[in-house]
Coordinates of C-alpha atoms in Angstrom, one line a residue:
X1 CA 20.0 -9.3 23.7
X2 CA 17.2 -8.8 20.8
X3 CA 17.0 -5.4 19.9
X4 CA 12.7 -5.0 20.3
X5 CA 13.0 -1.2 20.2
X6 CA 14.4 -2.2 16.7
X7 CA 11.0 -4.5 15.8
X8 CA 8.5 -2.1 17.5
X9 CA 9.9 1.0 14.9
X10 CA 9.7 -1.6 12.0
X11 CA 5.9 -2.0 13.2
X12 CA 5.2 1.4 13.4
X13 CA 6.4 2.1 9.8
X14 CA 4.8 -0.8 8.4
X15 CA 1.0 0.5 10.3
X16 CA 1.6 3.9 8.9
X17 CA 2.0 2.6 5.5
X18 CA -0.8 0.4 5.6
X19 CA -3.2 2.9 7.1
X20 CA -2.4 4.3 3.4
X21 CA -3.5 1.2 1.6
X22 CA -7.4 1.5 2.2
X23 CA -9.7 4.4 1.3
X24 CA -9.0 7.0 3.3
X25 CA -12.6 8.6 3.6
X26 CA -15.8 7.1 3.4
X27 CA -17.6 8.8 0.7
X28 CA -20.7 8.2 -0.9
X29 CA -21.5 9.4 -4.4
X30 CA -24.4 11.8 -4.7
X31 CA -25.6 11.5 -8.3
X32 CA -26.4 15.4 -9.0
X33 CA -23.0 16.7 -8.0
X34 CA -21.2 13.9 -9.8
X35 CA -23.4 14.5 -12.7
X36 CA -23.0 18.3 -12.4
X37 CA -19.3 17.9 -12.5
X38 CA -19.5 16.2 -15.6
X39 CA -22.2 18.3 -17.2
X40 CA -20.5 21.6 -16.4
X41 CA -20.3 23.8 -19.5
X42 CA -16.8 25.6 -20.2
X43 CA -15.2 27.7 -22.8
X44 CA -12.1 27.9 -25.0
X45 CA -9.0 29.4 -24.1
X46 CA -9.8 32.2 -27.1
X47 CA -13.0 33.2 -25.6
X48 CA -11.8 33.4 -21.7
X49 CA -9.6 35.6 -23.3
X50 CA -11.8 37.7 -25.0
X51 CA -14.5 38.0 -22.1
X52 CA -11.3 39.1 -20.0
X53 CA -10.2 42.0 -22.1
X54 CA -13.8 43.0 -22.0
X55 CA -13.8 42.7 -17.8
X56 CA -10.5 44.2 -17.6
X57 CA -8.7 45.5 -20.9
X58 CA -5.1 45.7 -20.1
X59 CA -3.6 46.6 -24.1
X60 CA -1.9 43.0 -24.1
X61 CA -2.1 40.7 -27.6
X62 CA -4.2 37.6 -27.5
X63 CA -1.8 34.7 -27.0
X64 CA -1.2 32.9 -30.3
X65 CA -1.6 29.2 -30.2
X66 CA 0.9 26.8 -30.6
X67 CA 1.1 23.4 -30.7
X68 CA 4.1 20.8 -30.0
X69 CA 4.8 18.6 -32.7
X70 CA 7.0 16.5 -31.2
X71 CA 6.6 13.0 -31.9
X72 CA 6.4 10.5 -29.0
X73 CA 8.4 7.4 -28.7
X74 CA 5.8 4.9 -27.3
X75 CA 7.3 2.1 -25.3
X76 CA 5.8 -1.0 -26.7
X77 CA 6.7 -4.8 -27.7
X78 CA 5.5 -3.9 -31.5
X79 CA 7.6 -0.9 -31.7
X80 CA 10.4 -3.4 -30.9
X81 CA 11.3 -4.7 -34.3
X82 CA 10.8 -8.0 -33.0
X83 CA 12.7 -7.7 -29.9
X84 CA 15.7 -7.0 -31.8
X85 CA 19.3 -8.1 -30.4
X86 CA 18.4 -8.4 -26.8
X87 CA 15.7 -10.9 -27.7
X88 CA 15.8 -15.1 -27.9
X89 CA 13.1 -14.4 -30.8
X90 CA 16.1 -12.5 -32.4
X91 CA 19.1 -14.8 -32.1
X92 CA 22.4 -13.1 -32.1
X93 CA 24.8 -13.5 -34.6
X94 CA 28.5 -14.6 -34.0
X95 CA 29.8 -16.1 -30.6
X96 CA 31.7 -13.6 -28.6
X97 CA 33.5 -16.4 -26.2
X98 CA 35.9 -19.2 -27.7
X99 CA 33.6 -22.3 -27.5
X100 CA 35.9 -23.7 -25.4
X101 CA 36.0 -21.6 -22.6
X102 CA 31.7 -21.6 -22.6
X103 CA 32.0 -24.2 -19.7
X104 CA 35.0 -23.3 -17.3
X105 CA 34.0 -22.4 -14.2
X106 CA 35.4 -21.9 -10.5
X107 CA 34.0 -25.1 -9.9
X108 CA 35.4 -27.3 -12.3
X109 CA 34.1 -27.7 -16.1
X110 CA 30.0 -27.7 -16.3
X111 CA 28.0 -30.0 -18.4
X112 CA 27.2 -29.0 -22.2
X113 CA 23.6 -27.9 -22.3
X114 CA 23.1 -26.8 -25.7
X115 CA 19.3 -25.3 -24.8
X116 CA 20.9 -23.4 -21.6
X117 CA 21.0 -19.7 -22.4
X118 CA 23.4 -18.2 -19.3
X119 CA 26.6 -19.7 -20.6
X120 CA 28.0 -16.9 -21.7
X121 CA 30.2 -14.5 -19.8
X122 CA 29.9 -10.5 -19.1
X123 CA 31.5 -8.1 -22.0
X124 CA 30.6 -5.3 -23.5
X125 CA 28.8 -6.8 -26.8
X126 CA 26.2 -8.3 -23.9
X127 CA 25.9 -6.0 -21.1
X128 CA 26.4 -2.6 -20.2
X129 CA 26.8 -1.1 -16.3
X130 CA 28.0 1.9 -14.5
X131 CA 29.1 2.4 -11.0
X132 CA 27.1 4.9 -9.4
X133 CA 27.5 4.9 -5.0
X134 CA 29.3 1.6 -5.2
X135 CA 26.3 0.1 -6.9
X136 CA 26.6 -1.6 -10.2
X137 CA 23.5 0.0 -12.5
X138 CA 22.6 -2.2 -15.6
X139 CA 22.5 0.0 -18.6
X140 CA 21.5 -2.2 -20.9
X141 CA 21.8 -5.9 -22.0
X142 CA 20.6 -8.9 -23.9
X143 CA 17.3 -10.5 -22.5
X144 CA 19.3 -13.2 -21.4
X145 CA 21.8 -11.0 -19.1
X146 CA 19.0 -9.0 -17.6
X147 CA 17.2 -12.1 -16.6
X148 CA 20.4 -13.7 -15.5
X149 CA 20.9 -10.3 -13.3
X150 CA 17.6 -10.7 -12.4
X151 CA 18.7 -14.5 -10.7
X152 CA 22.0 -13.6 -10.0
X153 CA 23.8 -15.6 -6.8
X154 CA 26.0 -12.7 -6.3
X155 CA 23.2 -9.7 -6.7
X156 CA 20.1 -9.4 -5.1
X157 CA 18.3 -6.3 -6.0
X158 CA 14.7 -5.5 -4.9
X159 CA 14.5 -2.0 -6.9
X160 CA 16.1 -3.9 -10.4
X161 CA 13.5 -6.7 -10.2
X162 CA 10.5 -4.6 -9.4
X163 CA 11.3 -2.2 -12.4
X164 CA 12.3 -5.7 -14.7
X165 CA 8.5 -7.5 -13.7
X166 CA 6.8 -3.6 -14.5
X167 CA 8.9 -3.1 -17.9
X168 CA 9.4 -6.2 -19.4
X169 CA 6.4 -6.5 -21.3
X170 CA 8.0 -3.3 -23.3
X171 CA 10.9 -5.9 -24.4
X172 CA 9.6 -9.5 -24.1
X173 CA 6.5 -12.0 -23.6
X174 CA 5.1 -13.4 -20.5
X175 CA 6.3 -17.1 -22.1
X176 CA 9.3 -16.4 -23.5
X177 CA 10.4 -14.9 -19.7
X178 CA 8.9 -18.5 -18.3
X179 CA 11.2 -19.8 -20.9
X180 CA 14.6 -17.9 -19.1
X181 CA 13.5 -18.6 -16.0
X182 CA 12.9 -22.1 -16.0
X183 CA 16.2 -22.3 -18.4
X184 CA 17.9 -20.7 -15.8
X185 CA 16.7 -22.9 -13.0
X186 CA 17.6 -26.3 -15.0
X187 CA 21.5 -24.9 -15.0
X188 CA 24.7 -27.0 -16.0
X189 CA 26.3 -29.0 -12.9
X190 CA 30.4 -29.3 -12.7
X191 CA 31.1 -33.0 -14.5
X192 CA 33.5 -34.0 -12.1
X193 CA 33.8 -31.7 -9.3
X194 CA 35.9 -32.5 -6.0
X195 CA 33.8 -33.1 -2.9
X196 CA 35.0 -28.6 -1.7
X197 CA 33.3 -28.2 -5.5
X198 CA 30.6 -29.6 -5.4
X199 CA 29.9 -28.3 -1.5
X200 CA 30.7 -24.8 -2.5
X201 CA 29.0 -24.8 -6.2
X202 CA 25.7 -25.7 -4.1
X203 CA 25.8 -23.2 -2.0
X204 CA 27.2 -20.6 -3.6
X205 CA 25.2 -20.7 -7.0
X206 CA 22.7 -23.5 -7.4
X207 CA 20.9 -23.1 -3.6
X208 CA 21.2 -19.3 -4.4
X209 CA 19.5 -19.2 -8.0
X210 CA 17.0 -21.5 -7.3
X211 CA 15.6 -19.6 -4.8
X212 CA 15.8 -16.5 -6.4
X213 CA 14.3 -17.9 -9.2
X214 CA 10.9 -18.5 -7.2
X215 CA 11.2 -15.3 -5.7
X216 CA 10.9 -13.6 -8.8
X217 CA 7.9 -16.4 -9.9
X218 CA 6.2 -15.6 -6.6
X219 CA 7.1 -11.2 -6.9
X220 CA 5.9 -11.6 -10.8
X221 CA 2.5 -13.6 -9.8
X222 CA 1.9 -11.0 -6.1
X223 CA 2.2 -8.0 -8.4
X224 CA 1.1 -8.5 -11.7
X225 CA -1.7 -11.2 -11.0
X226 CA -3.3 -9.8 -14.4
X227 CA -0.7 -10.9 -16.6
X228 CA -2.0 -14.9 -15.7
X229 CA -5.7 -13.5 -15.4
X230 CA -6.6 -14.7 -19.3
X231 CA -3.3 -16.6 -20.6
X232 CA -4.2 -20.4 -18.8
X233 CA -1.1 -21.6 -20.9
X234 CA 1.1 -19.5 -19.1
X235 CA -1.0 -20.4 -15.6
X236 CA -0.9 -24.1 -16.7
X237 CA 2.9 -24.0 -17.2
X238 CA 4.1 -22.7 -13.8
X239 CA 1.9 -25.2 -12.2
X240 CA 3.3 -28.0 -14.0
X241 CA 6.9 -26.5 -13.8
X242 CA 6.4 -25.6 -9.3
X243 CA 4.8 -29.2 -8.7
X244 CA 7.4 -30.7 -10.1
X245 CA 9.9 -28.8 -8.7
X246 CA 8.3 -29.5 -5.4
X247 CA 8.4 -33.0 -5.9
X248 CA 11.6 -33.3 -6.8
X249 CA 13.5 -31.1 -4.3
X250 CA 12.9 -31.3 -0.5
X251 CA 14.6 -27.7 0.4
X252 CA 12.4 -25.8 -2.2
X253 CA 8.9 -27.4 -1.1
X254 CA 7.7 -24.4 0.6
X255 CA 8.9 -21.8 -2.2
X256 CA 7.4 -24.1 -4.8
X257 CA 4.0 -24.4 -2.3
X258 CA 4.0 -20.4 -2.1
X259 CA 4.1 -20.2 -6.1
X260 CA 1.3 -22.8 -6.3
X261 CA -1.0 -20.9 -4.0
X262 CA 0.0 -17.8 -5.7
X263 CA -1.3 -19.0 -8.7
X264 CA -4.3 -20.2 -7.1
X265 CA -5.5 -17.4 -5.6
X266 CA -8.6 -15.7 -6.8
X267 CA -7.6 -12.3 -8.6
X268 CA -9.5 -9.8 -6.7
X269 CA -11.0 -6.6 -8.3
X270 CA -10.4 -3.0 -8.0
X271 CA -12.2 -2.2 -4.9
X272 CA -14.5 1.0 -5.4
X273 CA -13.9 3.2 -2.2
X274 CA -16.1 3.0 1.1
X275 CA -19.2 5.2 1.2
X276 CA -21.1 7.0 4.3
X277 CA -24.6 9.1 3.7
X278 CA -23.7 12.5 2.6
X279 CA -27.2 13.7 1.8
X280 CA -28.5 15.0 -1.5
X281 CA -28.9 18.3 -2.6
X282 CA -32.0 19.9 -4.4
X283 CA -31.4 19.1 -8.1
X284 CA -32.3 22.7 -9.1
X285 CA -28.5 24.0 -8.2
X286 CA -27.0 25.1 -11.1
X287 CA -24.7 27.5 -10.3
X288 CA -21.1 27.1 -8.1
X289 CA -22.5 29.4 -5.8
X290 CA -25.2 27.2 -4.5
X291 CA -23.4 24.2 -4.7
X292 CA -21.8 23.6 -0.8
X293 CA -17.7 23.5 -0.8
X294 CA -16.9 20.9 1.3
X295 CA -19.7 18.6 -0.3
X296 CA -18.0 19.4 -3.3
X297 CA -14.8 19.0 -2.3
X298 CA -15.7 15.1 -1.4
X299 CA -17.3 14.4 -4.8
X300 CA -14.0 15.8 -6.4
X301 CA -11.8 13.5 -4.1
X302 CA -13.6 11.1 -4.1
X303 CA -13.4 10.5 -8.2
X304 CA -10.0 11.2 -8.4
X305 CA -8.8 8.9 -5.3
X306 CA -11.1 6.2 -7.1
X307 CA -9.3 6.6 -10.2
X308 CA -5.1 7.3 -8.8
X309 CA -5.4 4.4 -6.2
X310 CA -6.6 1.9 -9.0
X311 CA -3.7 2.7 -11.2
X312 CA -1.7 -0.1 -12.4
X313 CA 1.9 0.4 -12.7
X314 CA 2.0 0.0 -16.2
X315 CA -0.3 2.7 -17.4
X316 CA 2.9 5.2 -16.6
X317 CA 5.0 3.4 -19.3
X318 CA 3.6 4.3 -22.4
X319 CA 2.3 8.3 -21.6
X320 CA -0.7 8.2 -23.8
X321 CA -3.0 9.7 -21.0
X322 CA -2.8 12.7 -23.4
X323 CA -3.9 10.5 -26.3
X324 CA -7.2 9.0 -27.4
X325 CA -5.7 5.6 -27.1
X326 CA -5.6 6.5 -23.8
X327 CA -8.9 5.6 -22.9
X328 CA -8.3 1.6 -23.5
X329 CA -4.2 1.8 -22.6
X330 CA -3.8 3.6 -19.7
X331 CA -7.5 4.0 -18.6
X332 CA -7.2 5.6 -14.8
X333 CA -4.5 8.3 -16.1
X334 CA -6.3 9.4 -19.1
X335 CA -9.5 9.9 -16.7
X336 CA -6.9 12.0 -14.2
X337 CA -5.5 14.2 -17.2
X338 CA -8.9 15.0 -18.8
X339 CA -10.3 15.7 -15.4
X340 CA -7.4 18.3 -14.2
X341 CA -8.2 19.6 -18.2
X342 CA -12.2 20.2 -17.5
X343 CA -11.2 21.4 -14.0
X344 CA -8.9 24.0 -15.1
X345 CA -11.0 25.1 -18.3
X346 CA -14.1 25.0 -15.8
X347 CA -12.3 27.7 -13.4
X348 CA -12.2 30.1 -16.1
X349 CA -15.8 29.4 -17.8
X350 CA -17.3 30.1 -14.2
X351 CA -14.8 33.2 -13.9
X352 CA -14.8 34.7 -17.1
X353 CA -19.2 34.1 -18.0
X354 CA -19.7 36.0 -14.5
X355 CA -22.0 39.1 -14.9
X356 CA -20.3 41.6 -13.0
X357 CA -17.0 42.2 -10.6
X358 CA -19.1 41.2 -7.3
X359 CA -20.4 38.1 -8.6
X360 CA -16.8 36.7 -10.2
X361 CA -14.9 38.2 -6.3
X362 CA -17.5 35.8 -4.8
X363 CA -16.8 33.2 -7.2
X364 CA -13.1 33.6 -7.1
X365 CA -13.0 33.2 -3.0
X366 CA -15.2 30.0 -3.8
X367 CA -12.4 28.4 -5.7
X368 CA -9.8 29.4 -3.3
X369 CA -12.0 27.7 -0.7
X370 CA -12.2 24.7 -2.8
X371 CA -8.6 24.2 -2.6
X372 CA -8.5 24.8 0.9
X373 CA -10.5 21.9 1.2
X374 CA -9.1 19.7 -1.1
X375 CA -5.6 20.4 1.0
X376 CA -7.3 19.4 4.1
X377 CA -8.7 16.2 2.5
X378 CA -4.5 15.6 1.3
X379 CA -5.6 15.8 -2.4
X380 CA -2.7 18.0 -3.8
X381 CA -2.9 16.9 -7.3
X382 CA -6.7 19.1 -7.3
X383 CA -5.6 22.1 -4.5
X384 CA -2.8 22.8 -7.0
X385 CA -4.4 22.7 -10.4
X386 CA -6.8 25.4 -8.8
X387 CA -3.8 27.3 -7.4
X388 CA -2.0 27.2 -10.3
X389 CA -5.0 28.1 -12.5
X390 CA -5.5 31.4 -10.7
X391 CA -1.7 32.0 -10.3
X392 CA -2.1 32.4 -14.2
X393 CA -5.2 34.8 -14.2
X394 CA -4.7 36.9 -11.3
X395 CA -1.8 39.1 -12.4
X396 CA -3.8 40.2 -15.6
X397 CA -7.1 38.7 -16.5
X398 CA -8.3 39.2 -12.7
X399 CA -6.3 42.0 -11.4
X400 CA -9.1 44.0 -10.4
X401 CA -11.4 41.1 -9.4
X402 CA -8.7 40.3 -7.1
X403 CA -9.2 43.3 -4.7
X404 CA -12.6 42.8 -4.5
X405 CA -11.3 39.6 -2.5
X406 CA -12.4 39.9 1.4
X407 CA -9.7 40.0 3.8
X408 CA -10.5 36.3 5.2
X409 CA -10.0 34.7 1.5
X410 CA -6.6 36.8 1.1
X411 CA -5.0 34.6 3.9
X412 CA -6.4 31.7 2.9
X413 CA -4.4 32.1 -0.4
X414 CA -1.5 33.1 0.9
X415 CA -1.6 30.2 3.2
X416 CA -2.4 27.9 0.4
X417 CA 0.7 29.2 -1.8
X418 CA 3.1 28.9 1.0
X419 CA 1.7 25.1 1.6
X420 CA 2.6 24.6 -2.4
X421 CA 6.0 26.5 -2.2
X422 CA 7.1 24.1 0.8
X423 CA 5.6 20.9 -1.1
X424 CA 7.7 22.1 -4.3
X425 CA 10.2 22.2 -2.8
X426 CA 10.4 19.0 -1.1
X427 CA 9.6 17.0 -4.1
X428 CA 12.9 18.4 -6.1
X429 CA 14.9 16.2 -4.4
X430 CA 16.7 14.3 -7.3
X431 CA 15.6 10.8 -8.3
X432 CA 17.6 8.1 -6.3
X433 CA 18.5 4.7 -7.6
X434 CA 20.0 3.2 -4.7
X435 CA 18.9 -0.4 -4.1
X436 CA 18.5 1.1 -0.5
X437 CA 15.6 2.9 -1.1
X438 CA 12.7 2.3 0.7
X439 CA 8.9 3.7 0.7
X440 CA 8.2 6.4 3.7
X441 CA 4.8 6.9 4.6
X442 CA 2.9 9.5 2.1
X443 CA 2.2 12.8 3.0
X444 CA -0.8 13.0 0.9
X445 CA -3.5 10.5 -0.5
X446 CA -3.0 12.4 -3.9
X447 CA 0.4 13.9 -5.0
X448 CA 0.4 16.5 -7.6
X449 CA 1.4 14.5 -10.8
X450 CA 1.6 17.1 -13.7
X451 CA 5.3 17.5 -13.0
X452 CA 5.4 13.5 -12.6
X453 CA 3.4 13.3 -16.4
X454 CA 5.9 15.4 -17.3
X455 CA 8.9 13.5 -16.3
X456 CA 7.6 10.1 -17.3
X457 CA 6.5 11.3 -20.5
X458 CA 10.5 12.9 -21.5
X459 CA 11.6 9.4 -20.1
X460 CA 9.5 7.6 -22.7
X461 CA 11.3 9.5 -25.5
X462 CA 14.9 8.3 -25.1
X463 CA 15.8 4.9 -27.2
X464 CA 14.4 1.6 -26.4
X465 CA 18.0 -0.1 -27.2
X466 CA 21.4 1.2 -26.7
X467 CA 25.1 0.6 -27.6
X468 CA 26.7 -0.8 -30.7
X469 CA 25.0 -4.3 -30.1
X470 CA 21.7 -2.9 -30.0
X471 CA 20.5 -3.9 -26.3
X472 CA 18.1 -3.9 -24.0
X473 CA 18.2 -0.2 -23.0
X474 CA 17.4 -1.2 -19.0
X475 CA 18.5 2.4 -18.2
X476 CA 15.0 3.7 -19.7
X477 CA 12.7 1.5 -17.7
X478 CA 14.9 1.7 -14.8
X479 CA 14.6 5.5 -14.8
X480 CA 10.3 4.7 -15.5
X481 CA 10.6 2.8 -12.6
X482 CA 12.1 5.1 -10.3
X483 CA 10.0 8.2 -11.5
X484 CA 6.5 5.9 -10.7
X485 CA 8.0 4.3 -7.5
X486 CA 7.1 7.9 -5.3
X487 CA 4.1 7.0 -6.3
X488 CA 3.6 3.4 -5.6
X489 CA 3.5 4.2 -1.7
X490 CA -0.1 5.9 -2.6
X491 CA -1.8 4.1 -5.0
X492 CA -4.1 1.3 -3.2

């Protein structure tokens, strides 16, 4: 019988994701709190530290400054030397099969193509894998084996062609992978196949890549609707290229139809999230004290929920949130970083510019409250840059500030580092690559991503091409890819 238990778990996985997908509060922006937030004065690091040896003078050394000089790899086409090796614009020197056995197949010898690029067999001087869980990984390879992989009869991988449509701008062109693709789908035919080769060599290999050939067109178009947003060659072209296909072949009118109305389909913008009357407050607040915590916890959510959930994929690829380039490259990230910056810095101007122990205690259990707000709303990345922030202070600039703390604020803290320990130590598991994976429905609207900046900015380091032959390093985006796919299940 059908197994319906089966389809109703499927649907109830599927409505918890998608209850993920919209804007989880309805918030609506009060201009003096936003504006506050962004007005709000701070200090350096050298004078928080000065005005906490005067609050508290403990004997220790000011910290000396230091500053990492190590230089970034950034992850770009222009960085790329032209594509090098693993690019058509780069052709590759020498032929690594005879010429004669180019065209021997299983299904008897193929017609001579001299623009088809997928002639060539597997070997180490074109691609590189590794076994890892019975799964074959692609190291690295030339453009044309990864797209090839990326069409392959044999090898259908959802994880490999979602990190291939998010990286391959860091290797190739939008045109030039048209090029493959279309290359690919105009393969060779046997010359003079028996009837069983002709049968089988449909099935198993033209049928097959066809269709995964419009998969990929249809994936590429679904995801990454930008890339076609300005380039109407590129739009023009896999028009041209699906009508024809669809006039020409019966069985793929309904993949070539589904490409079309891709195409077609208006690009929608980056939704700003849903709003509800909050209220305003008097614009004479000036001061943390008189500012209410969970109105404040809202505006702070609601900015940084804005800004995570309109995230495109890319803006992981390149880690220049940190940088000034930032601002035009990876916009939403380099908002996030500078925010969780002013937030921390702000933490310690309010703390450290209070006039007296009673006053910073009361501002103290403020914060703390602020995060157990933010926790409540599911915004982790904020609750912990406040935790962490006093984790740092309390043991010497706020020792004594500390146990002015009433009783009620003490549990709150301890409840809100437990909450952090447990959510640590969840997210160490180690970073899976399995074809198998799949999304789970998010704990949190906002995940704490300093330890995500910090692996995706080591990934960006290692070597954009690998082996002897100088390919594609596929590894590197693969490992980008898997670090941003957590992620994925929360941004909107």
């Amino acid at each position: 019988m059908i197994n319906f238990v089966k389809r109703q778990q499927v649907f109830s996985v599927i409505n918890e994701i998608q209850q993920y997908q919209h804007t989880p509060y309805c918030l609506e922006k009060v201009d003096f709190i936003a504006e506050w937030l962004l007005d709000v004065q701070t200090i350096t690091e050298d004078e928080c530290y000065k005005l906490s040896m005067i609050i508290e003078p403990r004997g220790f050394k000011a910290p000396e400054q230091t500053s990492s000089k190590r230089k970034l790899t950034n992850l770009t086409r222009q960085n790329s030397l032209s594509f090098r090796k693993g690019s058509t614009l780069s052709p590759r020197h020498g032929s690594i099969v005879e010429a004669e056995n180019l065209y021997a197949s299983p299904y008897g010898e193929l017609e001579c193509i001299k623009t088809y690029q997928f002639y060539e067999k597997d070997s180490p001087s074109n691609i590189m894998t590794t076994k890892e869980d019975d799964e074959e990984i692609i190291q690295g390879g030339t453009l044309a084996k990864l797209v090839e992989r990326l069409t392959h009869e044999k090898f259908p991988d959802v994880n490999y062609m979602a990190a291939f449509l998010m990286t391959y701008r860091t290797f190739t062109t939008a045109n030039e992978l048209l090029d493959l693709l279309i290359n690919r789908f105009n393969m060779p035919k046997p010359k003079n196949p028996s009837k069983e080769q002709e049968k089988a060599f449909k099935t198993e290999k033209l049928i097959p890549i066809h269709f995964r050939v419009f998969n990929v067109l249809k994936d590429w178009i679904t995801t990454y609707g930008i890339d076609f947003k300005q380039d109407t060659v590129l739009v023009q072209r896999i028009l041209d290229f699906s009508s024809k296909v669809q006039s020409e072949h019966q069985s793929l009118s309904h993949a070539s139809k589904s490409v079309i109305d891709a195409i077609n389909k208006p690009l929608s913008a980056p939704k700003d999230p849903n709003s509800i009357i909050l209220g305003a407050k008097p614009a004479n607040n000036s001061s943390i004290e008189d500012i209410d915590t969970e109105r404040l916890s809202e505006q702070i959510f609601s900015f940084v929920c804005g800004n995570f959930g309109n995230t495109d994929p890319r803006e992981f690829l390149q880690a220049l949130w940190k940088a000034p380039e930032g601002r035009f490259q990876c916009i939403h990230l380099h908002r996030l970083h500078k925010f969780s910056c002013d937030l921390e810095a702000w933490i310690k101007t309010e703390l450290f510019t209070a006039p007296d122990v009673t006053t910073r205690a009361s501002i103290l259990a403020k914060f703390i409250h602020l995060a157990d707000k933010l926790s409540k709303l599911k915004d982790q990345h904020d609750c912990f840059i406040i935790i962490n922030t006093l984790e740092q202070l309390r043991e010497k600039e706020l020792r004594i500030t500390w146990e002015w703390l009433r009783p009620r604020y003490i549990s709150i803290w301890s409840r809100l580092q437990q909450f952090k320990d447990n959510t640590e130590s969840v997210n160490r598991a180690p970073v899976s690559r399995s074809r198998s994976q799949t999304k789970a429905a998010p704990p949190a609207f906002i995940p704490y991503l300093i330890p995500v900046f910090d692996a995706l900015e080591q990934t960006t380091t290692l070597p954009d091409f690998c082996g002897p032959e100088d390919l594609i390093n596929f590894e590197k985006r693969q490992e980008l890819y898997f670090r941003y796919l957590p992620l994925a299940q929360h941004i909107m």
